[in-house]
Short mmCIF file of C-alpha atoms in Angstrom, two decimals:
data_model
loop_
_atom_site.label_atom_id
_atom_site.label_comp_id
_atom_site.label_asym_id
_atom_site.label_seq_id
_atom_site.Cartn_x
_atom_site.Cartn_y
_atom_site.Cartn_z
CA MET X 1 16.13 -8.06 -17.39
CA ARG X 2 16.37 -4.50 -18.64
CA VAL X 3 15.00 -1.69 -16.48
CA THR X 4 13.47 0.95 -18.74
CA ASP X 5 12.31 3.32 -16.01
CA LEU X 6 12.77 3.83 -12.27
CA SER X 7 10.83 6.90 -11.19
CA LEU X 8 8.71 8.60 -8.55
CA ARG X 9 5.08 9.14 -9.55
CA SER X 10 1.91 10.61 -8.08
CA TYR X 11 -1.61 9.92 -9.31
CA ARG X 12 -4.90 11.79 -9.51
CA ASP X 13 -8.24 10.97 -7.96
CA THR X 14 -9.60 10.06 -11.39
CA ALA X 15 -9.60 6.47 -12.59
CA LEU X 16 -7.53 5.81 -15.71
CA THR X 17 -7.18 2.52 -17.59
CA HIS X 18 -4.41 1.33 -19.88
CA SER X 19 -2.01 -1.52 -20.58
CA HIS X 20 1.63 -1.67 -21.69
CA ASP X 21 4.09 -4.12 -23.22
CA HIS X 22 6.45 -4.27 -20.23
CA HIS X 23 6.38 -5.56 -16.66
CA GLN X 24 5.69 -2.97 -13.98
CA ILE X 25 6.09 -2.92 -10.20
CA VAL X 26 4.34 -0.24 -8.12
CA LEU X 27 5.61 0.41 -4.57
CA ALA X 28 3.87 2.85 -2.23
CA LEU X 29 5.92 5.52 -0.45
CA ALA X 30 2.97 7.67 0.68
CA GLY X 31 -0.75 7.04 0.39
CA ALA X 32 -2.36 4.13 -1.46
CA LEU X 33 -3.09 3.44 -5.12
CA GLU X 34 -6.40 1.72 -5.82
CA MET X 35 -5.92 -0.63 -8.76
CA GLU X 36 -7.83 -3.22 -10.73
CA VAL X 37 -5.71 -5.60 -12.79
CA SER X 38 -7.57 -7.77 -15.29
CA GLY X 39 -10.72 -7.32 -13.21
CA ARG X 40 -9.06 -8.09 -9.85
CA PRO X 41 -9.14 -5.24 -7.32
CA GLY X 42 -6.37 -4.43 -4.87
CA ARG X 43 -4.00 -1.72 -3.65
CA ALA X 44 -0.41 -0.63 -3.65
CA GLU X 45 0.13 0.51 -0.06
CA ALA X 46 2.60 0.31 2.79
CA THR X 47 2.20 -3.45 3.19
CA SER X 48 1.72 -4.61 -0.40
CA MET X 49 3.02 -3.99 -3.90
CA VAL X 50 1.43 -4.42 -7.31
CA ALA X 51 3.04 -6.45 -10.10
CA VAL X 52 1.53 -5.91 -13.55
CA ALA X 53 2.31 -8.30 -16.40
CA PRO X 54 2.69 -7.09 -20.01
CA GLY X 55 -0.59 -6.61 -21.85
CA ARG X 56 -2.75 -6.71 -18.71
CA PRO X 57 -5.36 -3.93 -18.70
CA HIS X 58 -5.36 -2.13 -15.37
CA SER X 59 -7.11 0.89 -13.89
CA PHE X 60 -5.73 3.06 -11.13
CA ARG X 61 -6.53 6.08 -8.98
CA ALA X 62 -5.28 7.66 -5.75
CA SER X 63 -6.76 10.35 -3.52
CA GLY X 64 -4.97 12.76 -1.22
CA THR X 65 -1.22 13.05 -0.96
CA ASN X 66 0.41 10.08 -2.66
CA ARG X 67 3.82 9.03 -3.96
CA PHE X 68 5.02 5.78 -5.51
CA LEU X 69 8.23 4.24 -6.76
CA VAL X 70 7.51 2.63 -10.13
CA ILE X 71 9.79 0.22 -11.98
CA ASP X 72 9.21 -0.60 -15.65
CA TRP X 73 11.25 -3.53 -16.96
CA GLN X 74 11.58 -5.88 -19.90
CA ALA X 75 12.33 -9.56 -19.40
CA GLY X 76 15.30 -11.04 -21.21
CA PRO X 77 16.74 -14.51 -21.89
CA ASN X 78 18.42 -16.53 -19.13
CA GLU X 79 16.83 -14.60 -16.28
CA SER X 80 17.90 -15.27 -12.69
CA ASP X 81 15.76 -17.36 -10.34
CA ALA X 82 14.65 -14.18 -8.56
CA ALA X 83 13.57 -12.57 -11.84
CA GLN X 84 11.69 -15.70 -12.88
CA ARG X 85 9.82 -15.75 -9.57
CA LEU X 86 8.90 -12.11 -10.06
CA MET X 87 7.64 -12.75 -13.61
CA SER X 88 5.63 -15.73 -12.39
CA ALA X 89 4.12 -13.56 -9.67
CA CYS X 90 3.11 -10.94 -12.25
CA ASP X 91 1.32 -13.63 -14.26
CA ARG X 92 -0.51 -15.30 -11.37
CA GLU X 93 -1.21 -12.73 -8.65
CA PRO X 94 -0.75 -8.98 -9.11
CA PHE X 95 -1.12 -8.02 -5.44
CA LEU X 96 1.80 -9.21 -3.34
CA ARG X 97 2.97 -8.80 0.23
CA LEU X 98 5.84 -6.31 0.46
CA ASP X 99 8.83 -7.52 2.48
CA GLN X 100 9.12 -4.83 5.17
CA ARG X 101 12.88 -5.35 5.32
CA LEU X 102 13.10 -3.53 1.98
CA LEU X 103 11.66 -0.28 3.33
CA PRO X 104 15.09 1.31 4.03
CA LEU X 105 16.10 0.64 0.42
CA LEU X 106 12.86 2.18 -0.85
CA ARG X 107 13.41 5.29 1.27
CA PHE X 108 16.98 5.59 0.03
CA LEU X 109 15.82 5.40 -3.59
CA GLU X 110 13.05 7.91 -2.90
CA ASP X 111 15.56 10.41 -1.50
CA ALA X 112 18.07 9.75 -4.28
CA CYS X 113 15.49 10.19 -7.03
CA THR X 114 14.21 13.36 -5.37
CA ASP X 115 17.56 15.10 -4.94
CA GLY X 116 19.05 13.84 -8.19
CA SER X 117 21.93 11.95 -6.59
CA ILE X 118 21.19 8.96 -8.86
CA GLU X 119 22.29 9.63 -12.43
CA ASP X 120 20.06 8.43 -15.25
CA ALA X 121 22.70 5.87 -16.20
CA GLU X 122 22.59 4.43 -12.65
CA ARG X 123 18.84 3.97 -12.50
CA GLU X 124 18.91 0.69 -14.38
CA GLU X 125 21.50 -0.71 -11.99
CA TRP X 126 19.50 0.33 -8.93
CA GLY X 127 16.30 -0.94 -10.51
CA ARG X 128 17.86 -4.34 -11.18
CA LEU X 129 19.07 -4.49 -7.57
CA LEU X 130 15.61 -3.72 -6.21
CA LEU X 131 13.89 -6.18 -8.55
CA GLY X 132 16.33 -8.86 -7.49
CA ARG X 133 15.58 -8.22 -3.82
CA LEU X 134 11.83 -8.25 -4.49
CA GLY X 135 12.04 -11.50 -6.43
CA ALA X 136 14.31 -13.15 -3.87
CA GLY X 137 11.74 -12.50 -1.16
CA LEU X 138 8.87 -14.20 -2.98
CA ASP X 139 9.96 -17.71 -1.99
CA ARG X 140 9.73 -16.66 1.68
CA ARG X 141 6.11 -15.58 1.53
CA SER X 142 2.85 -16.68 -0.03
CA PHE X 143 0.71 -14.56 -2.25
CA VAL X 144 -1.41 -11.90 -0.53
CA VAL X 145 -4.80 -13.45 -1.23
CA ALA X 146 -3.73 -16.83 0.20
CA ARG X 147 -2.38 -15.69 3.53
CA ARG X 148 -4.03 -15.62 6.91
CA LEU X 149 -2.63 -12.16 7.46
CA ASP X 150 -4.44 -10.86 4.42
CA ARG X 151 -7.75 -12.39 5.45
CA ALA X 152 -7.33 -10.48 8.70
CA LEU X 153 -6.51 -7.25 6.87
CA ALA X 154 -9.57 -7.60 4.63
CA PHE X 155 -11.79 -8.26 7.65
CA MET X 156 -10.40 -5.24 9.48
CA GLU X 157 -10.86 -3.01 6.45
CA ALA X 158 -14.47 -4.14 6.01
CA GLY X 159 -15.23 -3.77 9.72
CA LYS X 160 -13.40 -0.54 10.45
CA SER X 161 -16.63 1.29 11.30
CA ARG X 162 -17.53 -1.03 14.19
CA ALA X 163 -15.88 -2.41 17.31
CA LEU X 164 -13.73 -5.45 16.51
CA THR X 165 -12.12 -7.85 18.94
CA MET X 166 -8.94 -9.88 18.51
CA ALA X 167 -11.04 -13.04 18.68
CA GLU X 168 -13.20 -11.91 15.75
CA ILE X 169 -10.21 -10.92 13.64
CA ALA X 170 -8.41 -14.18 14.37
CA ALA X 171 -11.52 -16.20 13.52
CA ALA X 172 -11.84 -14.38 10.19
CA ALA X 173 -8.19 -15.22 9.47
CA HIS X 174 -8.70 -18.89 10.43
CA THR X 175 -6.00 -18.80 13.08
CA SER X 176 -5.50 -18.21 16.79
CA ALA X 177 -5.17 -14.78 18.37
CA GLY X 178 -1.59 -15.56 19.40
CA HIS X 179 -0.57 -16.67 15.91
CA LEU X 180 -2.23 -13.63 14.36
CA HIS X 181 -0.39 -11.34 16.78
CA ALA X 182 2.90 -12.95 15.76
CA LEU X 183 2.09 -12.60 12.04
CA PHE X 184 1.39 -8.89 12.41
CA GLN X 185 4.52 -8.28 14.45
CA ARG X 186 6.68 -10.19 11.97
CA ASP X 187 5.27 -8.75 8.73
CA LEU X 188 4.00 -5.31 9.74
CA GLY X 189 5.96 -4.47 12.87
CA ARG X 190 2.83 -3.69 14.88
CA THR X 191 0.02 -5.48 16.70
CA PRO X 192 -3.35 -6.16 15.05
CA MET X 193 -5.07 -3.51 17.18
CA GLN X 194 -2.38 -0.95 16.38
CA HIS X 195 -2.89 -1.65 12.69
CA LEU X 196 -6.66 -1.38 13.07
CA ALA X 197 -6.17 2.02 14.70
CA GLU X 198 -4.19 3.17 11.65
CA ILE X 199 -6.86 1.87 9.26
CA ARG X 200 -9.52 3.81 11.16
CA LEU X 201 -7.47 7.01 11.21
CA ASP X 202 -6.73 6.74 7.49
CA HIS X 203 -10.45 6.31 6.81
CA ALA X 204 -11.36 9.21 9.08
CA MET X 205 -8.84 11.51 7.39
CA LYS X 206 -10.16 10.55 3.96
CA LEU X 207 -13.72 11.38 5.05
CA LEU X 208 -12.58 14.65 6.60
CA GLY X 209 -10.83 15.66 3.40
CA ASP X 210 -13.29 14.36 0.81
CA SER X 211 -16.72 14.88 2.39
CA ASP X 212 -18.73 17.51 4.22
CA ILE X 213 -20.33 15.23 6.80
CA SER X 214 -19.99 16.30 10.42
CA ILE X 215 -16.94 15.33 12.46
CA ALA X 216 -19.24 13.33 14.74
CA ALA X 217 -20.47 11.37 11.70
CA VAL X 218 -16.87 10.84 10.57
CA ALA X 219 -16.07 9.44 14.02
CA ALA X 220 -19.00 7.02 13.89
CA ALA X 221 -18.13 5.87 10.36
CA SER X 222 -14.54 5.22 11.42
CA GLY X 223 -15.25 3.07 14.47
CA TYR X 224 -14.93 5.70 17.21
CA GLY X 225 -17.46 5.96 19.99
CA ASP X 226 -17.76 9.72 19.71
CA GLN X 227 -16.11 12.83 18.28
CA SER X 228 -13.84 13.31 21.28
CA ALA X 229 -12.42 9.78 20.86
CA LEU X 230 -11.53 10.55 17.25
CA THR X 231 -9.99 13.88 18.26
CA ARG X 232 -7.80 12.24 20.90
CA ALA X 233 -6.66 9.47 18.56
CA LEU X 234 -5.91 11.77 15.63
CA LYS X 235 -4.01 14.26 17.77
CA ARG X 236 -2.02 11.54 19.51
CA ARG X 237 -1.06 9.59 16.37
CA ARG X 238 -1.03 12.25 13.64
CA GLY X 239 -0.45 15.45 15.62
CA ILE X 240 -3.51 17.33 14.39
CA THR X 241 -7.18 17.71 15.33
CA PRO X 242 -10.00 16.73 12.94
CA ALA X 243 -11.18 20.33 12.56
CA ARG X 244 -7.72 21.64 11.74
CA TYR X 245 -7.03 18.82 9.28
CA ARG X 246 -10.33 19.49 7.47
CA GLN X 247 -9.58 23.21 7.29
CA GLY X 248 -6.19 22.51 5.75
CA GLN X 249 -7.67 20.17 3.15
CA ARG X 250 -10.27 22.74 2.15
CA ARG X 251 -7.60 25.41 1.75
CA ASN X 252 -5.60 23.07 -0.45
CA ARG X 253 -8.61 22.44 -2.70
CA ARG X 254 -9.10 26.17 -3.20
CA THR X 255 -5.48 26.78 -4.26
#
């Protein structure tokens, strides 16, 4: 394989659509990128990556603060097993589970690309290393849409505005509560309810930044019993109150 670009990118809150003649991997460092690849919707976020095959039309947009590590690469003859698995993944399923063991490598590359400690000539070597690690991990996990974990994630995302129990989430994932707990701990490093709390806070912060509805309405739409519950959760987990976060977002829009 030949890596043609390894770079940090941020995207606007305006949907764009294009295609290209190379493979592309999108890995989230901050925020989430909403994408549709050949009519299939999904996201590049902390737990999943996007693999786009050559010639596939895809649209993309991201709101709020966002940053992604993007690898563009061309396939060559006599590719390794890892590269072949990655190419096969691009062709069959664009939205793939990200091996959380690779996060330290992603953070290293983010820092190195930011401070310029990776020379342009070294980017291909680092890109090949990362692609090899990504491809090597594919035989240890199933595709996102086929996994019980992902059924749980989809159910939690759809139900984030109401109270959910472990039993409901496990039933939606077609597994037991104990097995689901183990899946989350293994793949995400947190419990299902901890992950649900993060989904709700992300949704609340998006509403606070993008809409003018009251904070009480934001709380209700994000699964919190009242405004004070949202305030406690946001301050405890993100270190800021809803009112102060909204004020900061409004100042940013004016500048």
